[in-house]
Short mmCIF file of C-alpha atoms in Angstrom, two decimals:
data_model
loop_
_atom_site.label_atom_id
_atom_site.label_comp_id
_atom_site.label_asym_id
_atom_site.label_seq_id
_atom_site.Cartn_x
_atom_site.Cartn_y
_atom_site.Cartn_z
CA MET A 39 18.25 44.47 -34.98
CA GLY A 40 16.84 40.59 -34.20
CA PHE A 41 20.06 39.89 -32.61
CA PHE A 42 20.20 42.94 -30.20
CA SER A 43 16.58 42.47 -29.10
CA LYS A 44 17.50 39.35 -27.67
CA GLN A 45 18.15 39.03 -23.75
CA PHE A 46 21.39 37.70 -22.75
CA ILE A 47 21.19 35.66 -19.37
CA ASP A 48 24.08 35.93 -17.23
CA VAL A 49 22.85 34.23 -14.24
CA ILE A 50 21.13 30.69 -14.23
CA GLU A 51 19.59 29.16 -11.25
CA TRP A 52 16.41 27.18 -9.97
CA GLU A 53 14.37 28.25 -6.98
CA GLN A 54 12.52 25.21 -6.30
CA SER A 55 8.78 25.21 -5.65
CA PRO A 56 7.41 22.52 -3.33
CA GLY A 57 6.33 19.32 -5.29
CA GLN A 58 8.53 20.52 -8.34
CA LEU A 59 10.82 17.56 -9.76
CA ALA A 60 12.10 19.24 -13.00
CA TRP A 61 11.97 22.58 -14.74
CA ARG A 62 13.38 23.92 -18.22
CA VAL A 63 14.93 27.47 -18.14
CA PRO A 64 12.67 29.27 -20.64
CA MET A 65 14.86 30.01 -23.84
CA GLU A 66 12.61 31.48 -25.98
CA ASP A 67 14.05 34.58 -27.42
CA ASN A 68 16.83 34.45 -25.14
CA GLU A 69 20.66 33.35 -25.12
CA ILE A 70 23.16 32.53 -22.51
CA GLN A 71 25.97 35.18 -21.99
CA TYR A 72 29.50 33.60 -22.46
CA GLY A 73 30.87 33.36 -19.06
CA ALA A 74 27.36 33.36 -17.35
CA GLN A 75 27.18 32.38 -13.61
CA LEU A 76 24.95 28.71 -13.29
CA THR A 77 24.08 27.87 -9.68
CA VAL A 78 23.01 24.24 -9.15
CA ARG A 79 21.78 23.74 -5.21
CA ASP A 80 22.30 20.67 -3.15
CA GLY A 81 19.94 17.89 -4.37
CA GLN A 82 19.66 19.27 -7.85
CA GLN A 83 21.47 18.66 -11.22
CA ALA A 84 21.19 20.51 -14.35
CA ILE A 85 21.62 19.29 -18.14
CA PHE A 86 22.87 21.28 -21.20
CA LEU A 87 21.18 20.40 -24.53
CA ASN A 88 22.44 21.58 -27.93
CA ASN A 89 20.03 20.99 -30.94
CA GLY A 90 18.21 18.60 -28.61
CA GLU A 91 21.13 16.45 -27.60
CA VAL A 92 22.31 15.99 -23.96
CA THR A 93 25.82 17.74 -23.83
CA ASP A 94 26.54 18.04 -20.49
CA CYS A 95 25.19 17.29 -16.83
CA LEU A 96 26.39 19.52 -13.94
CA PRO A 97 25.88 18.26 -10.28
CA ALA A 98 25.65 20.97 -7.22
CA GLY A 99 27.80 23.83 -7.30
CA LEU A 100 28.71 27.48 -9.07
CA PHE A 101 29.97 27.28 -12.47
CA LYS A 102 30.97 29.81 -15.02
CA LEU A 103 29.79 28.93 -18.29
CA ASP A 104 33.01 29.09 -20.74
CA THR A 105 34.80 26.53 -22.78
CA ASP A 106 36.55 25.64 -19.67
CA THR A 107 33.66 24.31 -18.10
CA LEU A 108 31.68 23.25 -21.28
CA PRO A 109 34.32 22.15 -23.78
CA LEU A 110 31.36 21.36 -26.13
CA LEU A 111 31.12 25.23 -26.55
CA THR A 112 34.48 25.23 -28.97
CA ASN A 113 32.28 22.91 -31.28
CA LEU A 114 29.36 25.26 -31.42
CA LYS A 115 28.90 27.03 -34.90
CA ASN A 116 28.64 30.84 -35.94
CA TRP A 117 31.02 31.78 -32.80
CA ASP A 118 33.36 34.49 -33.24
CA LYS A 119 35.54 37.04 -31.36
CA GLY A 120 37.27 34.28 -29.09
CA PHE A 121 34.23 32.72 -28.16
CA LYS A 122 33.11 35.72 -26.43
CA SER A 123 29.58 35.78 -28.09
CA PRO A 124 26.18 34.52 -26.70
CA PHE A 125 25.24 31.05 -27.35
CA LYS A 126 21.91 29.24 -27.75
CA SER A 127 21.55 26.20 -25.54
CA ASP A 128 18.89 24.66 -23.36
CA VAL A 129 19.21 24.26 -19.61
CA THR A 130 17.02 21.92 -17.70
CA PHE A 131 17.34 21.40 -13.91
CA PHE A 132 16.23 18.21 -11.73
CA SER A 133 15.61 17.55 -8.30
CA THR A 134 17.80 14.53 -6.93
CA ARG A 135 16.26 14.80 -3.63
CA GLU A 136 14.21 11.70 -2.17
CA GLN A 137 10.47 12.16 -2.75
CA THR A 138 8.92 10.95 0.95
CA GLY A 139 5.89 10.40 2.42
CA LEU A 140 3.73 8.98 -0.63
CA LYS A 141 1.02 6.74 -0.31
CA TRP A 142 0.41 3.43 -2.52
CA GLY A 143 -2.33 1.12 -2.47
CA THR A 144 -4.21 -1.41 -4.59
CA ALA A 145 -7.18 0.02 -6.60
CA GLN A 146 -8.52 -3.28 -7.23
CA PRO A 147 -7.96 -6.53 -5.17
CA ILE A 148 -5.06 -8.59 -6.34
CA THR A 149 -6.06 -12.18 -7.04
CA VAL A 150 -3.32 -14.44 -6.16
CA ARG A 151 -2.92 -18.68 -5.16
CA ASP A 152 -2.35 -19.16 -1.50
CA PRO A 153 -0.80 -22.64 -0.27
CA GLU A 154 -3.33 -22.73 2.68
CA PHE A 155 -6.55 -20.84 1.48
CA GLY A 156 -6.45 -21.41 -2.42
CA VAL A 157 -7.41 -18.29 -4.36
CA LEU A 158 -7.58 -15.19 -2.56
CA ARG A 159 -8.13 -11.62 -3.32
CA ILE A 160 -5.86 -9.48 -1.35
CA ARG A 161 -5.98 -5.58 -0.74
CA ALA A 162 -2.82 -3.76 0.39
CA PHE A 163 -1.63 -0.19 1.10
CA GLY A 164 1.67 1.76 2.50
CA THR A 165 3.94 4.71 1.98
CA TYR A 166 7.14 4.48 -0.38
CA SER A 167 9.58 7.34 -1.43
CA PHE A 168 11.20 7.87 -4.90
CA ARG A 169 14.09 9.83 -6.58
CA ILE A 170 15.61 10.41 -9.66
CA GLY A 171 18.71 8.46 -9.57
CA ASP A 172 19.97 8.69 -13.41
CA VAL A 173 19.17 12.40 -14.41
CA GLU A 174 20.18 11.82 -18.22
CA HIS A 175 18.12 8.61 -18.37
CA PHE A 176 15.12 10.36 -16.69
CA TYR A 177 15.21 13.03 -19.20
CA ARG A 178 15.35 10.92 -22.27
CA THR A 179 12.58 8.35 -20.90
CA THR A 180 10.22 10.42 -18.89
CA PHE A 181 10.82 14.41 -19.20
CA ALA A 182 11.56 14.79 -22.99
CA ASN A 183 10.17 18.27 -24.03
CA LEU A 184 8.28 18.93 -21.07
CA ALA A 185 8.39 22.66 -19.52
CA GLU A 186 8.39 21.25 -15.89
CA LEU A 187 7.25 18.18 -13.84
CA HIS A 188 5.89 17.98 -10.41
CA VAL A 189 5.83 14.91 -8.19
CA ALA A 190 1.91 14.35 -8.37
CA GLU A 191 2.11 13.77 -12.26
CA MET A 192 4.45 10.66 -11.16
CA GLU A 193 2.44 9.42 -8.56
CA ALA A 194 -0.06 7.31 -10.47
CA GLN A 195 2.72 5.62 -12.59
CA MET A 196 4.39 4.92 -9.17
CA ARG A 197 1.41 3.22 -7.76
CA SER A 198 0.85 1.06 -10.68
CA ILE A 199 4.69 0.00 -10.66
CA ILE A 200 4.22 -0.96 -6.96
CA ALA A 201 0.78 -2.98 -7.44
CA THR A 202 2.12 -4.74 -10.31
CA SER A 203 5.29 -5.82 -8.42
CA LEU A 204 3.04 -6.85 -5.29
CA ALA A 205 1.18 -9.23 -7.47
CA ALA A 206 4.33 -10.70 -8.89
CA VAL A 207 6.01 -10.89 -5.37
CA LEU A 208 2.49 -12.73 -3.91
CA GLY A 209 2.05 -14.74 -6.90
CA ALA A 210 5.72 -16.07 -7.29
CA GLY A 211 6.26 -17.03 -3.58
CA ASP A 212 4.98 -20.11 -1.86
CA ILE A 213 4.85 -18.29 1.75
CA PRO A 214 1.13 -18.40 2.89
CA PHE A 215 -0.81 -15.24 3.62
CA LEU A 216 -0.99 -15.48 7.20
CA ASP A 217 2.93 -15.48 7.54
CA LEU A 218 3.21 -12.84 5.13
CA ALA A 219 1.00 -10.45 7.10
CA ALA A 220 2.73 -11.45 10.17
CA ASN A 221 6.02 -10.48 9.01
CA GLN A 222 5.28 -7.18 6.89
CA GLN A 223 8.90 -6.01 7.07
CA ALA A 224 10.40 -9.12 5.08
CA LEU A 225 7.20 -8.33 2.62
CA SER A 226 8.10 -4.80 2.39
CA ASP A 227 11.78 -5.41 1.51
CA LYS A 228 10.85 -7.94 -1.52
CA LEU A 229 8.15 -5.46 -2.57
CA ARG A 230 10.89 -2.38 -2.31
CA GLN A 231 13.40 -4.57 -4.34
CA ALA A 232 10.78 -5.80 -7.07
CA ALA A 233 9.72 -2.18 -7.66
CA ASP A 234 13.21 -0.80 -7.61
CA ASN A 235 13.98 -3.01 -10.39
CA ALA A 236 10.90 -2.01 -12.53
CA THR A 237 11.61 1.84 -12.27
CA ASP A 238 15.41 1.28 -13.31
CA GLN A 239 13.90 1.84 -17.07
CA TRP A 240 13.14 5.06 -16.45
CA GLY A 241 16.25 6.33 -14.15
CA ILE A 242 13.95 6.18 -11.02
CA GLU A 243 15.06 4.65 -7.34
CA ILE A 244 12.86 3.62 -4.67
CA PRO A 245 14.90 4.24 -1.48
CA SER A 246 12.00 3.08 0.83
CA LEU A 247 8.64 1.32 0.83
CA PHE A 248 6.48 0.12 3.60
CA VAL A 249 3.59 -2.36 3.59
CA GLU A 250 1.42 -1.13 6.47
CA SER A 251 -1.61 -3.15 5.58
CA LEU A 252 -2.56 -6.49 3.94
CA SER A 253 -6.53 -7.32 4.11
CA LEU A 254 -8.54 -10.20 2.76
CA PRO A 255 -12.58 -9.96 1.60
CA GLU A 256 -14.71 -9.66 4.57
CA ALA A 257 -16.19 -13.14 4.23
CA VAL A 258 -12.69 -14.71 4.12
CA GLN A 259 -11.61 -12.95 7.10
CA GLU A 260 -14.67 -13.89 9.10
CA ALA A 261 -14.12 -17.50 8.42
CA ILE A 262 -10.30 -17.15 9.49
CA ASP A 263 -11.45 -15.57 12.61
CA SER A 264 -13.98 -18.16 13.35
CA GLY A 265 -11.40 -20.83 13.00
CA GLY A 266 -8.91 -18.79 15.29
CA SER A 267 -11.84 -18.75 17.89
CA MET A 268 -12.46 -22.30 17.66
CA ARG A 269 -8.87 -23.42 17.92
CA ALA A 270 -8.27 -21.10 20.64
CA ILE A 271 -11.13 -22.72 22.71
CA GLY A 272 -10.15 -26.09 21.86
CA ASP A 273 -13.07 -27.62 23.01
CA LEU A 274 -15.40 -27.97 20.08
CA ASP A 275 -18.24 -29.39 21.88
CA GLN A 276 -18.15 -26.50 24.39
CA TYR A 277 -17.60 -23.84 21.54
CA ALA A 278 -20.92 -25.21 20.04
CA ARG A 279 -22.93 -24.98 23.43
CA PHE A 280 -21.88 -21.38 23.88
CA LYS A 281 -22.71 -20.54 20.48
CA ALA A 282 -26.03 -22.00 20.80
CA ALA A 283 -26.75 -20.05 23.87
CA ASP A 284 -25.50 -16.86 22.24
CA THR A 285 -27.74 -17.44 19.32
CA LEU A 286 -30.88 -17.90 21.89
CA ASP A 287 -29.90 -14.46 23.49
CA GLU A 288 -30.01 -12.72 20.25
CA ALA A 289 -33.39 -14.30 19.24
CA ALA A 290 -34.91 -13.75 22.73
CA SER A 291 -33.93 -9.73 22.49
CA ALA A 292 -35.67 -9.36 19.01
CA SER A 293 -39.08 -7.81 18.76
CA GLY A 294 -41.95 -10.06 20.03
CA GLY A 295 -39.38 -12.76 21.47
CA VAL A 296 -38.59 -16.17 20.39
CA ALA A 297 -41.89 -18.01 22.10
CA GLY A 298 -43.91 -15.95 19.88
CA ALA A 299 -42.43 -16.46 16.66
CA GLY A 300 -42.40 -19.75 14.69
CA ALA A 301 -38.98 -19.23 12.85
CA GLY A 302 -37.57 -18.54 16.34
CA ILE A 303 -38.86 -21.49 17.76
CA ALA A 304 -37.48 -23.69 14.75
CA ALA A 305 -34.04 -22.10 15.28
CA ALA A 306 -34.32 -22.69 18.81
CA MET A 307 -35.26 -26.44 18.41
CA ALA A 308 -32.17 -26.83 16.38
CA MET A 309 -29.92 -25.23 18.78
CA GLY A 310 -31.36 -27.06 21.26
CA GLN A 311 -30.40 -30.31 19.65
CA VAL A 312 -26.68 -29.25 19.12
CA MET A 313 -27.10 -28.21 22.94
CA ALA A 314 -28.27 -31.49 23.80
CA GLY A 315 -25.51 -33.40 21.87
CA GLY A 316 -23.03 -31.08 23.57
CA LEU A 317 -24.78 -31.70 27.30
CA GLY A 318 -24.60 -35.46 26.58
CA ASN A 319 -27.60 -36.64 27.71
CA ALA A 320 -30.77 -34.36 26.80
CA PRO A 321 -33.52 -35.99 25.19
CA GLN A 322 -34.28 -35.77 21.77
CA ILE A 323 -36.07 -32.70 20.83
CA ALA A 324 -37.44 -33.68 17.61
CA ALA A 325 -40.00 -36.16 19.42
CA PRO A 326 -40.59 -35.28 22.77
CA SER A 327 -42.55 -37.61 25.12
CA SER A 328 -43.15 -38.15 28.92
CA ALA A 329 -40.92 -41.33 29.09
CA PRO A 330 -37.64 -40.76 31.39
CA ALA A 331 -34.52 -39.96 29.62
CA ALA A 332 -32.02 -42.36 28.64
CA SER A 333 -28.87 -42.30 30.61
CA SER A 334 -25.98 -41.18 29.01
CA PRO A 335 -22.53 -39.70 30.19
CA GLU A 336 -22.79 -36.95 32.71
CA PRO A 337 -22.29 -33.74 31.41
CA GLN A 338 -18.92 -31.47 31.55
CA GLY A 339 -18.64 -27.98 32.63
CA ASP A 340 -19.92 -25.47 35.33
CA PRO A 341 -23.13 -26.95 36.72
CA LEU A 342 -24.65 -23.17 37.04
CA GLU A 343 -23.79 -22.14 33.33
CA LEU A 344 -25.18 -25.34 32.13
CA ILE A 345 -28.57 -24.57 34.16
CA GLU A 346 -28.36 -21.29 32.90
CA LYS A 347 -28.26 -22.29 29.13
CA LEU A 348 -30.98 -25.07 29.96
CA HIS A 349 -33.29 -22.36 31.12
CA LYS A 350 -32.82 -20.58 27.87
CA LEU A 351 -33.70 -23.64 25.75
CA HIS A 352 -36.74 -24.19 28.12
CA VAL A 353 -37.93 -20.42 27.45
CA ALA A 354 -37.40 -20.75 23.96
CA GLY A 355 -39.55 -23.72 23.79
CA ALA A 356 -36.96 -26.08 23.04
CA LEU A 357 -37.07 -28.24 26.32
CA SER A 358 -40.37 -29.09 27.87
CA GLU A 359 -40.90 -28.24 31.62
CA GLU A 360 -40.38 -32.22 32.61
CA GLU A 361 -37.09 -32.21 30.83
CA TYR A 362 -35.60 -29.10 32.03
CA ASN A 363 -36.62 -29.86 35.71
CA ALA A 364 -34.97 -33.57 35.06
CA LYS A 365 -32.00 -31.84 33.93
CA LYS A 366 -31.62 -29.13 36.49
CA ALA A 367 -31.88 -31.58 39.40
CA GLU A 368 -29.25 -33.72 37.93
CA LEU A 369 -26.88 -30.65 37.77
CA LEU A 370 -27.85 -29.47 41.20
CA ALA A 371 -27.22 -32.73 42.76
CA ARG A 372 -23.58 -32.20 41.49
CA LEU A 373 -23.34 -29.04 43.38
CA GLY A 374 -24.21 -30.81 46.74
#
């Protein structure tokens, strides 16, 4: 009675669930009825296996399973009655749709050698999509004897492939990081091609891949930002004067004020020396005296802004009363 207790399958189809990538039709104690209907929907492919070997791969469509559709059936053993008996075979469905909106990112910074900055540690993230391009090859290399497979189970492997490809692209090229960051579309194209080549061995294609962000360690980024600020200003002396004044503003607003803190005074005096060098003829702060200040080139810039900065130095204790008044008089004379 074992034969008659089997279930004869006459309709085979896959109602795909969200996130499902592949599904094997349960065949335990079941056999396919000769002449059964097989439905393969758009975005799907089905493969037949006999004794673990792939025998046919069917695209989207409606198929009647007989010797016309599956010539292999004529070679199966234990058939009689003009091939009208049920037959034992495995059927697996695969989704060939593009899986979109997936995220990738570098779990750890990638170390590369940059032609401008030397060794850099770069982080990156973005989005990508993939699909099964070669169903039979994907079955042999990835699916094997699984009952089903979901997209989420492939994501870790895909992210690793993309991160490895990114390291190869950045490490092999001689394009500076800043140029790459400025043209992320070109970088995205190169990375997509490299990752797509790497996934060929599994029968997977990567139709799209986008680099949405490239970032450096915070300290390196701050150095780049500071360099950009100085280049934008152009006049490094003027930049130094403004930085000195800003530092004094922050120190003066701290608890207790600069005048009451020895460390604050020391910092203010050091900034005073920078300020004096930028102004052109401020006296040496390290050895104040009542002697008249030596003549030097006239300070450049808006007189009122310079007076404001001199006042900050005076309040901080970096300039004496006489020194402050002398410089203020010179600047006021320029206004007259």
